[in-house]
């Protein structure tokens, strides 16, 4: 009996030790919060350009560390709202249309007037005023027409080209979850005599587009795959997807239609209760300055939000300039989004 | 000397009483069987002794110690289940060793005891086998060895042979009887098989609806059932209501629904009282012709005749005061070919007064 | 078994396996984008995935998370299963249903509820938050497999142990536990995979500094289109397959699943 008792207690001890080791070994538990700046950006190629052009020079300049995380806008925004009194993040890096909702949320983010972020004066209004000066745009990804050069002739130049009858069953367009669905309705309205206040021509056009649509893509990788397998010959999508395929040797091309291209924008929002608020503001101001804007935009071939940043070489060829962008009035569009969401599901993708 | 004593033990499940005031005292070395149909409370009684069921009322003592509130694992009992309940993940040796290990018996002492126990159940050398490598009979022997090796104060057996075939069961019964007598262990055996109970037991407790209806030696219970239930359960086929006419010398005279009956049983009941007459089918003699006018005989006609091989069973319709009455007659076949009487044959039935049992209603 | 049935089963297997095989083939592509069939063969995307800290760090996180939540959930699940299968008490069925509820409630709801709940009471510790949530979502899988194997253990075997002098704990330790061990191991494997795989609960509960592999993959595909995800998927599939094979060898998966 004694022996039994001993072995039991020894086992318990071993288990206890193992549990302690397990907890200590879990790298997630970083309890000692050193004063790093924490925010989230997309992983992969985005990080690979962001780090050398934006993060590293800032760290060198200020002597402060930045802890980059890789989470989606929606999750970051949900976490920020749920923990607004003591947030994990110092900055939120949000995309449309979430950023529009963030600017109207009280007590979570601070205003970013030019007195705080002087470099915002160099931003195109599309990337600053549109947020009521509560956020600063960092980069934009243009949304245009991708196409297979062997199948689509002549090359498209206008959004109207997606409606060409010979593209019947060969076009792919975003679904709601693929991003740019609202922009698609708006642009369809704008090129057919409508306006942000009168989207009816846009809805009509979307219905006319249906015979051409092979698939409503649910995510950008799905769209890229449709082009890779040549199941789609043409479609509306962000430029980077097509250029990835083109650089891999696929006979595809991307154009910015003459009526203008809507953009996807990522913007910095500074959290009111950040423990590193001053540093966060300093970083936001830095990120929109000429040097990181130029370095990042030329590296990844996205658009810079600062008017001072210049695109060069291949990036200049591939990224439409500020003047070519379609200026969508998001503050006017935002209240309509819920109704548009329902109508899209009811009338467009059915 | 009493080893096991139950005093007014009761157990209810919701509205139903599983056992309803069972008292039973078992002497050291005695083999007692709880016999009854399913739902009579025999298994519940056994499980109360084991401590696997908590009684609502009454007390249980083992070896003069009140164990009513002592948990099963401290009662020092050995139990054998119908499903043998061997530990499937342990070898025969580990199974038998289990109770010894729980008692902290040293390893060398254990192996001596284990081998002795396995010899006792005639399975020496089976130590390394797993239960699934054994036949049903062998599994039950291991279960027996496992229960006996701890030298329990009482051996509890819950229909241990219920899952075995007839022939194996007969062998195991004889073995168990021999074994328990030899080592002199107090045993409580539960079964619904009256023949098994008769073979094995020193005493039988026939249970019905949560109560012991009769407690006695196998011969007493079989020959002198005290209630209709016990008589029925012990295989008595014929019951006839009868009124007591009075004593005639050593015999009691009765009017069994118009049939004159005499019994050697003495009766407490007053003259004119209505009681029940019980008569075993094999105690009735069947013959040709008329019955005559003496007591303990009646004429009738054969309603059905069934040949069993070593016996034949007849259903004979006899005239009673309240109409035709059916008596079952069983006759051993002594060299006859098939049944002796065909359906419809006129026959005379008779029986000795010693075979007539009188039961209070 | 008719010939038509065999053909039907054959089609079914192809239907289930084809996407997995395609992913595996694509993962060995030598090109820059996922293409099928690949034009050249290489291990470059394995090399890339295994050396990119976004994936490796989050994979380590996911593995620890899955391991810890499984180790925490397993004993609770065994205790719960014991109570449900062996004890009779009022509300037993209701509790059983309640314990399995995380299977029915959309896990995104669980994730968001835990985030809001913990934020309300001021618990910001990632350990409680994330592990608590993963214990919750893995728990039903464990309870189910343990209940299944416990139901097949003959109660009289436990009773026999008690008559032989074993108290409740020793009965459990020497008899019940060895008999349900295959079920527990299988449950823990499912639990590990469920946790490792989870997106919708982790989505809201990872801290700013902690990411899990599925979330890292989601973040990655936002701006990347290359076969590295196929390489990761292939490695995960091989891992699960290996685990299933070991389980089958060691404890007999079919037995555990009761098929």
PDB file of N, CA and C in Angstrom, chain A residues 194 238 279:
ATOM      1  N   UNK A 194     -26.006  56.941 -64.273  1.00  0.00           N
ATOM      2  CA  UNK A 194     -26.493  57.082 -62.895  1.00  0.00           C
ATOM      3  C   UNK A 194     -25.527  57.872 -62.047  1.00  0.00           C
ATOM      4  N   UNK A 238      -8.602  43.049 -58.610  1.00  0.00           N
ATOM      5  CA  UNK A 238      -7.462  43.896 -58.270  1.00  0.00           C
ATOM      6  C   UNK A 238      -6.265  43.531 -59.140  1.00  0.00           C
ATOM      7  N   UNK A 279       3.551  57.287 -29.849  1.00  0.00           N
ATOM      8  CA  UNK A 279       4.376  56.545 -30.795  1.00  0.00           C
ATOM      9  C   UNK A 279       3.537  56.103 -31.991  1.00  0.00           C
TER      10      UNK A 279
END
